[in-house]
CSV table of C-alpha atoms in Angstrom, one decimal:
chain,number,residue,atom,x,y,z
A,1,MET,CA,-4.4,-24.0,-4.9
A,2,ARG,CA,-4.7,-23.1,-1.2
A,3,SER,CA,-1.1,-23.9,-0.7
A,4,LEU,CA,-0.2,-21.4,-3.4
A,5,ILE,CA,-2.4,-18.7,-1.9
A,6,PHE,CA,-0.8,-19.4,1.5
A,7,ILE,CA,2.7,-19.0,0.1
A,8,ALA,CA,1.7,-15.7,-1.6
A,9,ALA,CA,0.3,-14.5,1.6
A,10,ARG,CA,3.4,-15.5,3.5
A,11,LEU,CA,5.4,-13.4,1.1
A,12,ALA,CA,3.0,-10.5,1.1
A,13,LEU,CA,2.5,-10.1,4.9
A,14,PHE,CA,6.0,-10.0,6.3
A,15,THR,CA,5.7,-7.0,8.6
A,16,SER,CA,9.2,-6.2,9.8
A,17,SER,CA,10.8,-3.0,8.5
A,18,ILE,CA,13.8,-3.2,6.3
A,19,SER,CA,16.9,-1.7,7.9
A,20,ALA,CA,19.5,0.3,6.0
A,21,ASP,CA,22.2,-2.1,6.8
A,22,SER,CA,21.9,-4.3,3.7
A,23,ILE,CA,19.7,-5.1,0.7
A,24,PRO,CA,18.4,-8.7,0.7
A,25,SER,CA,18.8,-10.5,-2.6
A,26,GLU,CA,15.7,-12.7,-2.1
A,27,PRO,CA,12.1,-11.9,-1.3
A,28,LEU,CA,11.4,-11.4,2.4
A,29,SER,CA,9.4,-14.2,4.0
A,30,SER,CA,9.0,-16.1,7.2
A,31,GLN,CA,11.2,-19.2,7.5
A,32,GLN,CA,9.2,-20.7,10.4
A,33,ILE,CA,7.8,-24.0,9.3
A,34,LEU,CA,5.9,-25.7,12.2
A,35,PRO,CA,4.4,-29.2,12.5
A,36,ASN,CA,0.9,-29.9,10.9
A,37,ASN,CA,-0.7,-30.5,14.3
A,38,PHE,CA,0.6,-27.1,15.7
A,39,LYS,CA,-1.6,-25.2,18.2
A,40,PRO,CA,-0.4,-22.2,20.2
A,41,LEU,CA,0.4,-23.1,23.8
A,42,GLN,CA,-2.1,-21.6,26.2
A,43,VAL,CA,0.5,-19.5,28.0
A,44,PHE,CA,-1.5,-16.3,27.7
A,45,GLN,CA,-5.0,-15.1,28.4
A,46,ASN,CA,-6.8,-12.0,27.2
A,47,VAL,CA,-7.9,-10.2,30.2
A,48,ASN,CA,-9.8,-7.5,28.3
A,49,LEU,CA,-10.1,-7.0,24.5
A,50,VAL,CA,-11.7,-4.3,22.5
A,51,ARG,CA,-11.9,-4.5,18.7
A,52,ASN,CA,-12.7,-1.4,16.6
A,53,THR,CA,-13.7,-2.1,13.0
A,54,ASN,CA,-13.9,0.9,10.7
A,55,LEU,CA,-16.0,0.6,7.6
A,56,GLU,CA,-15.8,4.2,6.5
A,57,LYS,CA,-13.6,3.4,3.5
A,58,GLY,CA,-13.7,0.8,0.7
A,59,TYR,CA,-11.6,-1.7,2.8
A,60,VAL,CA,-11.8,-2.9,6.4
A,61,ARG,CA,-9.6,-1.3,9.0
A,62,GLU,CA,-9.3,-3.0,12.4
A,63,THR,CA,-7.7,-2.0,15.6
A,64,VAL,CA,-7.6,-4.5,18.5
A,65,ASN,CA,-6.5,-3.3,21.9
A,66,VAL,CA,-6.0,-6.2,24.3
A,67,VAL,CA,-4.6,-6.7,27.7
A,68,ILE,CA,-2.7,-10.0,27.8
A,69,GLU,CA,-1.5,-11.8,30.9
A,70,ASN,CA,1.2,-14.5,31.2
A,71,ILE,CA,-0.5,-17.5,32.9
A,72,ASP,CA,2.5,-19.8,32.5
A,73,SER,CA,5.2,-20.5,35.1
A,74,LYS,CA,7.9,-19.2,32.8
A,75,PRO,CA,8.5,-15.9,31.0
A,76,GLN,CA,6.9,-15.9,27.5
A,77,ASP,CA,7.6,-13.7,24.5
A,78,GLN,CA,5.6,-15.2,21.6
A,79,TYR,CA,2.0,-14.2,21.0
A,80,TYR,CA,-0.1,-15.7,18.1
A,81,ILE,CA,-2.8,-13.9,16.1
A,82,PRO,CA,-5.1,-16.1,14.1
A,83,PHE,CA,-6.8,-15.4,10.7
A,84,GLY,CA,-9.0,-17.5,8.5
A,85,ALA,CA,-7.3,-19.0,5.5
A,86,ASP,CA,-9.8,-17.2,3.2
A,87,VAL,CA,-8.6,-13.8,4.2
A,88,ILE,CA,-4.9,-14.3,5.2
A,89,ASP,CA,-3.7,-13.3,1.7
A,90,LYS,CA,-5.8,-10.1,1.9
A,91,VAL,CA,-4.4,-8.8,5.2
A,92,GLY,CA,-1.9,-6.0,5.1
A,93,GLY,CA,-0.1,-3.5,7.3
A,94,LEU,CA,-0.3,-5.7,10.4
A,95,GLU,CA,1.5,-4.0,13.3
A,96,VAL,CA,1.7,-4.8,17.0
A,97,ARG,CA,2.8,-2.2,19.5
A,98,ASP,CA,2.9,-1.6,23.2
A,99,LYS,CA,-0.1,0.7,23.6
A,100,LYS,CA,1.2,2.4,26.8
A,101,ASN,CA,4.7,2.9,25.5
A,102,PRO,CA,4.6,4.1,21.9
A,103,GLY,CA,7.6,2.9,19.9
A,104,PRO,CA,8.5,0.8,16.9
A,105,PRO,CA,6.3,-2.1,16.1
A,106,PHE,CA,7.2,-5.6,17.4
A,107,LYS,CA,8.7,-8.2,15.1
A,108,THR,CA,5.7,-10.0,13.5
A,109,GLU,CA,5.8,-12.8,10.9
A,110,ILE,CA,3.5,-15.3,9.5
A,111,VAL,CA,4.2,-18.9,10.3
A,112,GLU,CA,3.6,-21.9,8.1
A,113,TYR,CA,2.4,-25.2,9.5
A,114,ASP,CA,-0.4,-26.6,7.3
A,115,PRO,CA,-1.5,-24.8,4.1
A,116,TYR,CA,-4.8,-26.7,4.2
A,117,SER,CA,-5.8,-25.6,7.7
A,118,PRO,CA,-8.8,-23.2,7.9
A,119,THR,CA,-6.8,-21.1,10.4
A,120,GLN,CA,-3.4,-19.5,9.9
A,121,PHE,CA,-1.3,-17.5,12.3
A,122,PHE,CA,0.9,-14.5,12.7
A,123,ARG,CA,3.5,-14.7,15.4
A,124,THR,CA,4.6,-11.6,17.4
A,125,THR,CA,7.8,-11.6,19.4
A,126,LEU,CA,7.7,-9.3,22.4
A,127,PRO,CA,10.9,-7.2,22.8
A,128,GLN,CA,11.2,-8.6,26.3
A,129,PRO,CA,9.8,-11.9,27.7
A,130,LEU,CA,6.7,-11.2,29.8
A,131,PRO,CA,7.2,-12.6,33.4
A,132,PRO,CA,4.6,-14.9,35.0
A,133,LYS,CA,1.4,-13.1,36.1
A,134,SER,CA,2.5,-9.9,34.4
A,135,GLN,CA,0.3,-8.0,32.0
A,136,LEU,CA,0.9,-6.0,28.8
A,137,THR,CA,-1.5,-3.9,26.7
A,138,LEU,CA,-1.1,-4.6,23.0
A,139,SER,CA,-2.4,-2.5,20.1
A,140,ILE,CA,-2.9,-4.6,17.0
A,141,THR,CA,-3.7,-2.8,13.7
A,142,TYR,CA,-4.2,-4.1,10.2
A,143,HIS,CA,-6.4,-3.8,7.2
A,144,ILE,CA,-8.2,-6.3,5.0
A,145,LEU,CA,-8.7,-5.7,1.3
A,146,SER,CA,-11.4,-7.0,-1.2
A,147,THR,CA,-13.7,-8.6,1.4
A,148,LEU,CA,-16.7,-6.1,1.3
A,149,THR,CA,-19.4,-7.5,-1.0
A,150,PRO,CA,-21.9,-5.3,-2.9
A,151,LEU,CA,-25.5,-6.5,-2.0
A,152,PRO,CA,-27.3,-6.4,-4.4
A,153,PHE,CA,-24.5,-7.2,-6.8
A,154,LYS,CA,-26.1,-5.2,-9.6
A,155,ILE,CA,-27.9,-1.9,-9.3
A,156,ALA,CA,-29.3,0.8,-11.5
A,157,GLN,CA,-27.1,3.7,-12.6
A,158,ILE,CA,-28.5,6.2,-10.0
A,159,GLU,CA,-29.3,3.6,-7.3
A,160,ARG,CA,-27.7,3.6,-3.9
A,161,GLN,CA,-25.1,1.1,-3.1
A,162,TYR,CA,-25.0,-1.3,-0.1
A,163,LEU,CA,-22.1,-3.4,1.1
A,164,GLN,CA,-22.1,-6.5,3.2
A,165,HIS,CA,-19.5,-7.1,5.9
A,166,THR,CA,-19.3,-10.6,7.4
A,167,PHE,CA,-17.5,-11.1,10.6
A,168,SER,CA,-17.5,-12.7,14.1
A,169,THR,CA,-18.9,-10.9,17.1
A,170,TYR,CA,-16.2,-12.8,19.0
A,171,THR,CA,-12.8,-11.5,18.0
A,172,PRO,CA,-10.8,-14.5,16.7
A,173,SER,CA,-8.1,-15.3,19.2
A,174,ALA,CA,-5.7,-18.1,20.0
A,175,TYR,CA,-6.2,-17.7,23.7
A,176,LEU,CA,-9.0,-17.6,26.3
A,177,THR,CA,-10.6,-14.2,26.5
A,178,LEU,CA,-12.2,-13.1,29.8
A,179,LYS,CA,-13.9,-10.0,28.6
A,180,GLN,CA,-14.4,-8.4,25.1
A,181,LYS,CA,-16.5,-6.2,22.9
A,182,THR,CA,-16.6,-5.3,19.2
A,183,LYS,CA,-17.4,-1.9,17.7
A,184,LEU,CA,-18.3,-1.2,14.1
A,185,LYS,CA,-18.1,2.3,12.6
A,186,PHE,CA,-20.1,3.1,9.4
A,187,THR,CA,-20.3,6.1,7.1
A,188,SER,CA,-24.0,6.7,7.7
A,189,PRO,CA,-26.7,5.4,10.1
A,190,ASN,CA,-28.4,3.7,7.1
A,191,VAL,CA,-27.8,0.0,8.1
A,192,PRO,CA,-30.9,-1.9,6.9
A,193,ASP,CA,-29.7,-5.4,7.9
A,194,ALA,CA,-27.8,-6.7,10.9
A,195,ILE,CA,-27.8,-10.5,11.3
A,196,GLY,CA,-26.4,-12.2,14.3
A,197,GLY,CA,-25.7,-10.8,17.8
A,198,SER,CA,-27.7,-8.0,19.5
A,199,PRO,CA,-25.8,-4.8,18.8
A,200,GLU,CA,-26.3,-1.6,20.6
A,201,LYS,CA,-27.0,1.1,18.0
A,202,GLN,CA,-25.8,4.7,18.5
A,203,GLY,CA,-25.7,6.9,15.4
A,204,THR,CA,-23.2,5.4,13.0
A,205,THR,CA,-21.8,2.9,15.6
A,206,PHE,CA,-22.8,-0.6,16.4
A,207,THR,CA,-21.4,-2.2,19.6
A,208,TYR,CA,-21.5,-6.0,20.2
A,209,GLY,CA,-21.0,-6.9,23.9
A,210,PRO,CA,-19.4,-6.5,26.3
A,211,TYR,CA,-19.2,-10.3,26.7
A,212,ASN,CA,-18.1,-11.0,30.3
A,213,ASP,CA,-18.2,-14.7,30.0
A,214,SER,CA,-14.9,-16.4,29.3
A,215,ILE,CA,-14.7,-17.1,25.5
A,216,PRO,CA,-12.5,-20.1,24.7
A,217,ALA,CA,-9.7,-19.9,22.1
A,218,GLY,CA,-10.9,-20.2,18.5
A,219,ALA,CA,-14.6,-19.5,19.4
A,220,LEU,CA,-16.6,-17.7,16.7
A,221,GLU,CA,-20.0,-16.2,16.5
A,222,PRO,CA,-20.9,-15.4,12.9
A,223,ALA,CA,-22.7,-12.1,12.1
A,224,SER,CA,-23.1,-9.8,9.1
A,225,VAL,CA,-24.2,-6.2,8.4
A,226,ARG,CA,-25.5,-4.6,5.2
A,227,TYR,CA,-24.9,-0.8,5.1
A,228,GLU,CA,-25.1,2.1,2.7
A,229,PHE,CA,-21.8,3.0,0.9
A,230,THR,CA,-22.7,5.0,-2.2
A,231,LYS,CA,-19.1,5.7,-3.1
A,232,PRO,CA,-16.7,3.9,-5.4
A,233,ILE,CA,-14.5,1.1,-4.0
A,234,ILE,CA,-11.2,2.2,-5.6
A,235,HIS,CA,-8.6,-0.6,-6.0
A,236,ALA,CA,-5.4,-0.6,-7.9
A,237,THR,CA,-4.4,-4.1,-8.9
A,238,LEU,CA,-0.9,-2.7,-9.7
A,239,LEU,CA,0.9,0.6,-9.1
A,240,GLU,CA,4.3,1.1,-10.7
A,241,ARG,CA,6.1,4.2,-9.2
A,242,ASP,CA,9.4,5.4,-10.6
A,243,ILE,CA,11.6,8.0,-8.9
A,244,GLU,CA,14.5,9.2,-11.0
A,245,ILE,CA,17.4,11.3,-9.7
A,246,SER,CA,19.4,13.7,-11.8
A,247,HIS,CA,22.3,15.4,-10.1
A,248,TRP,CA,23.3,17.4,-13.1
A,249,GLY,CA,19.8,18.7,-13.7
A,250,GLY,CA,19.0,19.1,-9.9
A,251,ASN,CA,15.7,17.3,-10.7
A,252,LEU,CA,13.7,14.6,-9.1
A,253,ALA,CA,11.3,13.1,-11.7
A,254,THR,CA,8.4,11.0,-10.5
A,255,GLU,CA,6.1,8.9,-12.7
A,256,GLU,CA,3.2,6.6,-11.5
A,257,ARG,CA,1.4,4.1,-13.6
A,258,TYR,CA,-2.0,2.8,-12.3
A,259,TRP,CA,-4.2,-0.1,-13.2
A,260,LEU,CA,-7.5,0.9,-11.4
A,261,THR,CA,-10.7,-1.0,-11.0
A,262,ASN,CA,-14.0,-0.2,-9.1
A,263,GLN,CA,-14.9,-3.1,-6.9
A,264,GLY,CA,-18.4,-1.7,-6.2
A,265,ALA,CA,-21.8,-2.9,-7.5
A,266,HIS,CA,-22.1,-3.6,-11.2
A,267,LEU,CA,-24.6,-1.8,-13.5
A,268,LYS,CA,-27.9,-3.6,-13.9
A,269,ASN,CA,-28.5,-2.1,-17.3
A,270,ASN,CA,-26.3,-0.5,-20.0
A,271,PHE,CA,-24.7,2.8,-19.2
A,272,ASN,CA,-26.9,5.8,-20.0
A,273,ARG,CA,-24.8,8.8,-21.0
A,274,VAL,CA,-27.8,11.2,-21.1
A,275,GLN,CA,-28.8,10.2,-17.5
A,276,TRP,CA,-25.2,10.6,-16.4
A,277,ALA,CA,-25.0,14.1,-17.9
A,278,GLN,CA,-28.1,15.1,-16.1
A,279,THR,CA,-26.7,14.0,-12.7
A,280,GLU,CA,-23.4,15.7,-13.6
A,281,ARG,CA,-25.1,19.1,-14.0
A,282,GLY,CA,-27.1,18.7,-10.9
A,283,PHE,CA,-28.1,22.3,-10.8
A,284,GLY,CA,-25.8,23.0,-7.9
A,285,TYR,CA,-26.2,19.6,-6.3
A,286,THR,CA,-24.2,16.5,-7.3
A,287,PRO,CA,-25.9,13.3,-6.0
A,288,PRO,CA,-23.7,10.6,-4.5
A,289,THR,CA,-22.8,7.8,-6.9
A,290,PRO,CA,-20.8,4.5,-6.7
A,291,ALA,CA,-19.0,5.5,-9.9
A,292,LEU,CA,-15.5,7.0,-9.8
A,293,ARG,CA,-15.8,10.6,-11.1
A,294,GLU,CA,-12.4,12.1,-10.3
A,295,LEU,CA,-9.2,11.6,-8.4
A,296,ASN,CA,-7.3,14.2,-6.3
A,297,VAL,CA,-3.6,13.7,-6.0
A,298,PRO,CA,-1.8,16.0,-3.4
A,299,LEU,CA,1.7,16.8,-4.4
A,300,LYS,CA,4.6,18.4,-2.6
A,301,VAL,CA,4.6,22.1,-2.7
A,302,GLY,CA,6.9,23.3,-5.6
A,303,SER,CA,6.1,20.4,-7.9
A,304,LEU,CA,6.4,21.3,-11.6
A,305,ASN,CA,5.4,20.1,-15.0
A,306,PRO,CA,2.6,17.6,-14.1
A,307,TYR,CA,1.1,15.4,-16.8
A,308,TYR,CA,-1.7,12.9,-17.1
A,309,THR,CA,-2.0,10.4,-19.9
A,310,ASP,CA,-3.8,7.1,-20.5
A,311,ASP,CA,-3.8,4.3,-23.1
A,312,ILE,CA,-5.2,6.8,-25.8
A,313,GLY,CA,-2.9,9.7,-25.1
A,314,ASN,CA,-2.9,13.0,-23.2
A,315,VAL,CA,-6.0,13.6,-21.0
A,316,SER,CA,-7.1,17.2,-21.0
A,317,THR,CA,-9.6,16.9,-18.2
A,318,SER,CA,-7.2,17.6,-15.5
A,319,HIS,CA,-6.3,20.7,-13.4
A,320,TYR,CA,-3.2,21.5,-11.4
A,321,ARG,CA,-3.6,23.9,-8.5
A,322,SER,CA,-0.4,25.1,-6.9
A,323,SER,CA,0.3,27.7,-4.2
A,324,LYS,CA,2.7,28.4,-1.4
A,325,LYS,CA,0.7,26.1,0.9
A,326,GLU,CA,-0.5,23.2,-1.3
A,327,ALA,CA,-0.3,21.6,-4.7
A,328,ILE,CA,-3.1,19.4,-6.0
A,329,LEU,CA,-3.4,17.5,-9.3
A,330,GLU,CA,-7.1,17.0,-10.0
A,331,LEU,CA,-7.7,14.1,-12.5
A,332,LYS,CA,-11.0,13.3,-14.3
A,333,PRO,CA,-11.0,10.1,-16.2
A,334,ARG,CA,-12.4,10.0,-19.8
A,335,TYR,CA,-15.5,8.2,-18.5
A,336,PRO,CA,-17.1,7.4,-15.1
A,337,VAL,CA,-15.7,4.2,-13.7
A,338,PHE,CA,-18.6,2.1,-12.5
A,339,GLY,CA,-18.4,-1.2,-10.6
A,340,GLY,CA,-16.4,-3.8,-12.4
A,341,TRP,CA,-15.0,-1.2,-14.9
A,342,LYS,CA,-11.3,-0.7,-15.3
A,343,TYR,CA,-9.1,2.3,-16.1
A,344,SER,CA,-5.4,2.5,-16.7
A,345,PHE,CA,-3.4,5.8,-16.7
A,346,ARG,CA,-0.1,7.4,-15.8
A,347,ILE,CA,0.8,10.7,-14.1
A,348,GLY,CA,4.1,12.4,-13.5
A,349,TRP,CA,5.8,15.5,-12.2
A,350,ASP,CA,9.1,17.1,-11.5
A,351,ALA,CA,10.5,18.6,-8.2
A,352,ASN,CA,13.6,20.4,-7.0
A,353,LEU,CA,16.1,17.7,-5.9
A,354,LYS,CA,17.4,19.9,-3.1
A,355,SER,CA,14.2,19.5,-1.2
A,356,PHE,CA,14.7,15.7,-1.0
A,357,LEU,CA,18.5,15.1,-1.1
A,358,ARG,CA,21.2,15.8,1.5
A,359,VAL,CA,24.9,15.6,0.8
A,360,LEU,CA,27.1,14.2,3.5
A,361,LYS,CA,30.7,15.5,4.0
A,362,THR,CA,32.4,12.1,3.6
A,363,PRO,CA,35.3,11.0,1.4
A,364,GLU,CA,33.0,8.5,-0.4
A,365,GLY,CA,30.6,11.3,-1.4
A,366,GLY,CA,27.6,10.1,0.7
A,367,HIS,CA,24.1,11.1,-0.2
A,368,VAL,CA,20.8,10.7,1.7
A,369,LEU,CA,17.5,10.7,-0.3
A,370,LYS,CA,14.2,11.0,1.6
A,371,VAL,CA,11.1,10.6,-0.5
A,372,PRO,CA,7.5,9.3,0.2
A,373,PHE,CA,7.2,5.5,-0.5
A,374,LEU,CA,3.7,6.1,-1.7
A,375,GLU,CA,1.8,9.3,-2.8
A,376,GLY,CA,-1.1,8.9,-5.2
A,377,PRO,CA,-4.8,9.8,-4.8
A,378,LYS,CA,-6.2,10.9,-1.5
A,379,MET,CA,-9.9,10.2,-1.4
A,380,GLY,CA,-12.4,10.1,1.4
A,381,GLU,CA,-13.5,6.6,0.4
A,382,GLY,CA,-9.9,5.4,0.4
A,383,VAL,CA,-7.7,3.7,-2.1
A,384,SER,CA,-6.2,0.2,-1.8
A,385,TYR,CA,-3.4,-1.4,-3.8
A,386,GLY,CA,-2.9,-5.1,-4.5
A,387,LYS,CA,0.7,-4.7,-5.5
A,388,VAL,CA,3.1,-1.7,-5.4
A,389,GLU,CA,6.4,-1.6,-7.2
A,390,VAL,CA,8.7,1.4,-6.4
A,391,ARG,CA,11.8,1.9,-8.5
A,392,VAL,CA,14.4,4.5,-7.3
A,393,ILE,CA,16.7,5.2,-10.3
A,394,LEU,CA,20.0,6.7,-9.0
A,395,PRO,CA,22.7,8.5,-11.0
A,396,GLU,CA,25.1,6.4,-13.0
A,397,GLY,CA,28.1,5.5,-10.8
A,398,ALA,CA,26.1,5.4,-7.5
A,399,ARG,CA,27.2,2.5,-5.3
A,400,ASN,CA,26.9,1.2,-1.7
A,401,VAL,CA,23.1,1.6,-1.8
A,402,LYS,CA,21.1,1.1,1.4
A,403,PHE,CA,17.6,1.9,2.4
A,404,GLU,CA,15.0,2.0,5.2
A,405,THR,CA,11.2,2.1,5.1
A,406,GLU,CA,8.3,1.3,7.5
A,407,VAL,CA,6.3,-0.3,4.7
A,408,PRO,CA,6.4,-4.1,4.7
A,409,LEU,CA,8.1,-5.5,1.6
A,410,VAL,CA,8.0,-8.8,-0.2
A,411,ALA,CA,10.8,-8.3,-2.6
A,412,VAL,CA,14.0,-6.2,-2.9
A,413,GLU,CA,16.1,-6.0,-6.0
A,414,GLU,CA,19.1,-4.0,-7.2
A,415,THR,CA,19.4,-3.7,-11.0
A,416,MET,CA,20.8,-1.5,-13.7
A,417,HIS,CA,18.7,0.9,-15.8
A,418,ARG,CA,20.1,2.2,-19.0
A,419,THR,CA,19.1,5.4,-20.7
A,420,PHE,CA,20.5,7.8,-23.3
A,421,MET,CA,24.3,8.2,-23.2
A,422,ASP,CA,24.8,5.8,-20.3
A,423,THR,CA,27.8,3.6,-20.2
A,424,VAL,CA,27.3,0.9,-17.6
A,425,GLY,CA,23.8,2.0,-16.6
A,426,ARG,CA,22.2,3.6,-13.6
A,427,THR,CA,21.9,1.8,-10.3
A,428,THR,CA,18.2,1.1,-9.6
A,429,LEU,CA,16.6,0.0,-6.4
A,430,LYS,CA,13.3,-1.9,-6.8
A,431,LEU,CA,11.0,-2.5,-3.8
A,432,THR,CA,7.8,-4.5,-4.0
A,433,ALA,CA,4.9,-4.4,-1.4
A,434,MET,CA,1.6,-6.1,-1.3
A,435,ASN,CA,-1.8,-5.2,0.2
A,436,VAL,CA,-1.1,-1.5,0.7
A,437,VAL,CA,-3.7,1.2,1.4
A,438,ASP,CA,-3.7,5.0,1.1
A,439,GLU,CA,-2.9,5.3,4.8
A,440,ALA,CA,0.7,4.5,3.8
A,441,ARG,CA,0.8,7.8,2.0
A,442,ASP,CA,3.9,9.9,2.8
A,443,LYS,CA,5.6,7.1,4.8
A,444,PRO,CA,9.2,7.9,4.2
A,445,LEU,CA,11.6,5.9,2.1
A,446,ILE,CA,15.2,6.8,3.0
A,447,VAL,CA,17.9,5.7,0.5
A,448,THR,CA,21.6,6.3,1.2
A,449,TYR,CA,24.3,5.9,-1.5
A,450,ASP,CA,27.8,6.9,-2.3
A,451,TYR,CA,28.4,9.1,-5.4
A,452,PRO,CA,32.1,9.8,-5.8
A,453,PHE,CA,33.2,13.1,-7.3
A,454,SER,CA,34.7,11.3,-10.3
A,455,ALA,CA,31.3,9.6,-11.1
A,456,ALA,CA,29.8,13.1,-11.6
A,457,PHE,CA,31.9,13.6,-14.6
A,458,ARG,CA,31.2,10.2,-16.2
A,459,LYS,CA,28.4,11.5,-18.4
A,460,PRO,CA,30.0,14.8,-19.5
A,461,ILE,CA,33.2,12.8,-20.5
A,462,THR,CA,31.0,10.3,-22.3
A,463,ILE,CA,29.3,13.1,-24.2
A,464,PHE,CA,32.6,14.8,-25.0
A,465,LEU,CA,34.1,11.6,-26.3
A,466,GLY,CA,31.0,10.8,-28.3
A,467,ILE,CA,31.1,14.2,-30.0
A,468,ALA,CA,34.8,13.9,-30.5
A,469,ALA,CA,34.4,10.5,-32.1
A,470,VAL,CA,31.7,11.9,-34.5
A,471,PHE,CA,34.0,14.8,-35.5
A,472,ALA,CA,37.0,12.5,-35.9
A,473,THR,CA,35.0,10.1,-38.0
A,474,ALA,CA,33.7,12.9,-40.2
A,475,TRP,CA,37.2,14.3,-40.6
A,476,GLY,CA,38.6,10.9,-41.5
A,477,ILE,CA,35.8,10.3,-44.0
A,478,GLY,CA,36.5,13.7,-45.5
A,479,ARG,CA,40.1,12.9,-46.0
A,480,LEU,CA,39.3,9.8,-48.1
A,481,ASP,CA,39.8,10.0,-51.8
A,482,VAL,CA,36.8,8.4,-53.4
A,483,SER,CA,37.3,9.7,-56.9
A,484,ILE,CA,37.4,7.1,-59.7
A,485,GLY,CA,39.8,9.1,-62.0
A,486,LYS,CA,43.6,8.7,-62.1
A,487,GLN,CA,45.6,10.9,-59.8
A,488,ALA,CA,48.0,13.4,-61.4
């Protein structure tokens, strides 16, 4: 079972961006298989390390700033980052950069050596080998999904919700660390329990350390905190996002299908609708609740014809506000989504294609499409996605499709999508990502493709020939003599 989890994580956490040079035909994954007794060589040491853990959303966000030093006699360019086997498949968006010289993230991949080991590794390759006795400041960012535990697990309908976060006051590292500290940021100062370590408390921040003693590689110091988080923990197990291009209509149609769940505390008793109605009125004050009341989806200015449906049909409890400065689709589910409850729905809208598409002056009819990889709800408590599937449906006849995105992908596929009056079908680019969070909103997806002038007339010619065939058939049938009498 653990080997399957490890393989899934290996596919989900490949963090190199996909270039526009080609479209792989197989899922992206690390091909680095190391011996079972693998241990990172002690060629680096962490001179100073500061870890910032943000618990203001329904998932864990971590930023580790570390000054590394090459203590070997030769230049080194491979730095390993360890994670526990129980969380490796929940890590997403891992990026490593040079903190002092902002630029693209370094190549980072997960390595496979023993699926039964309690520790797994990411390997970062520095753009240039670090000379002996030289130092480099790395900024390592990532998020971890579905690790915050409601405590207590069941609460009353109007009771406050508390989450438990378990961690190590020593930042897990594959190398000796000379000096380090860990900071935790909460949504409120209400933190009734803090087990392990002796944190310095200041407002909504806890600080563990600094630890000036040399901490050996792999050292851990277990700790946990229980803090108030009376908000829903919104998680989409699956998001299917379709972006359909129509050159003839000048339209870009977007549809998103969500399978949502609230990972917060479950209800201790049955749902009381009367009690909920009382808290909804609130007489000018709406008390905080761990239930999901509504979702706000910011759209691009100029978006048209929004709709909101679920498994039953059209949902009328929505409102679309549009102006010259903003466009927001406000969604209200048919019922409040409490912890453990699920809700599936779909939304869609149209937009002017000219705002997203640029035509190149090339003989092949080149086009460049720039759209957000992810849009969706924007909530203060955050939204996480277990799996995201994005389909870009191009016009019939589009070819030589290439793309580029900063979002880590696990699968890329080019297929054909057939709709009304299509002949061979529309070229469709399908991209799959795992462990995505709302911070990826509006990260661009750039798709380039060739659309020859002749391809633009494929559908009108098909329609013309179809209509002509109908008339010809009707005329032919009309010329038939179906009478049963003798001809004169």
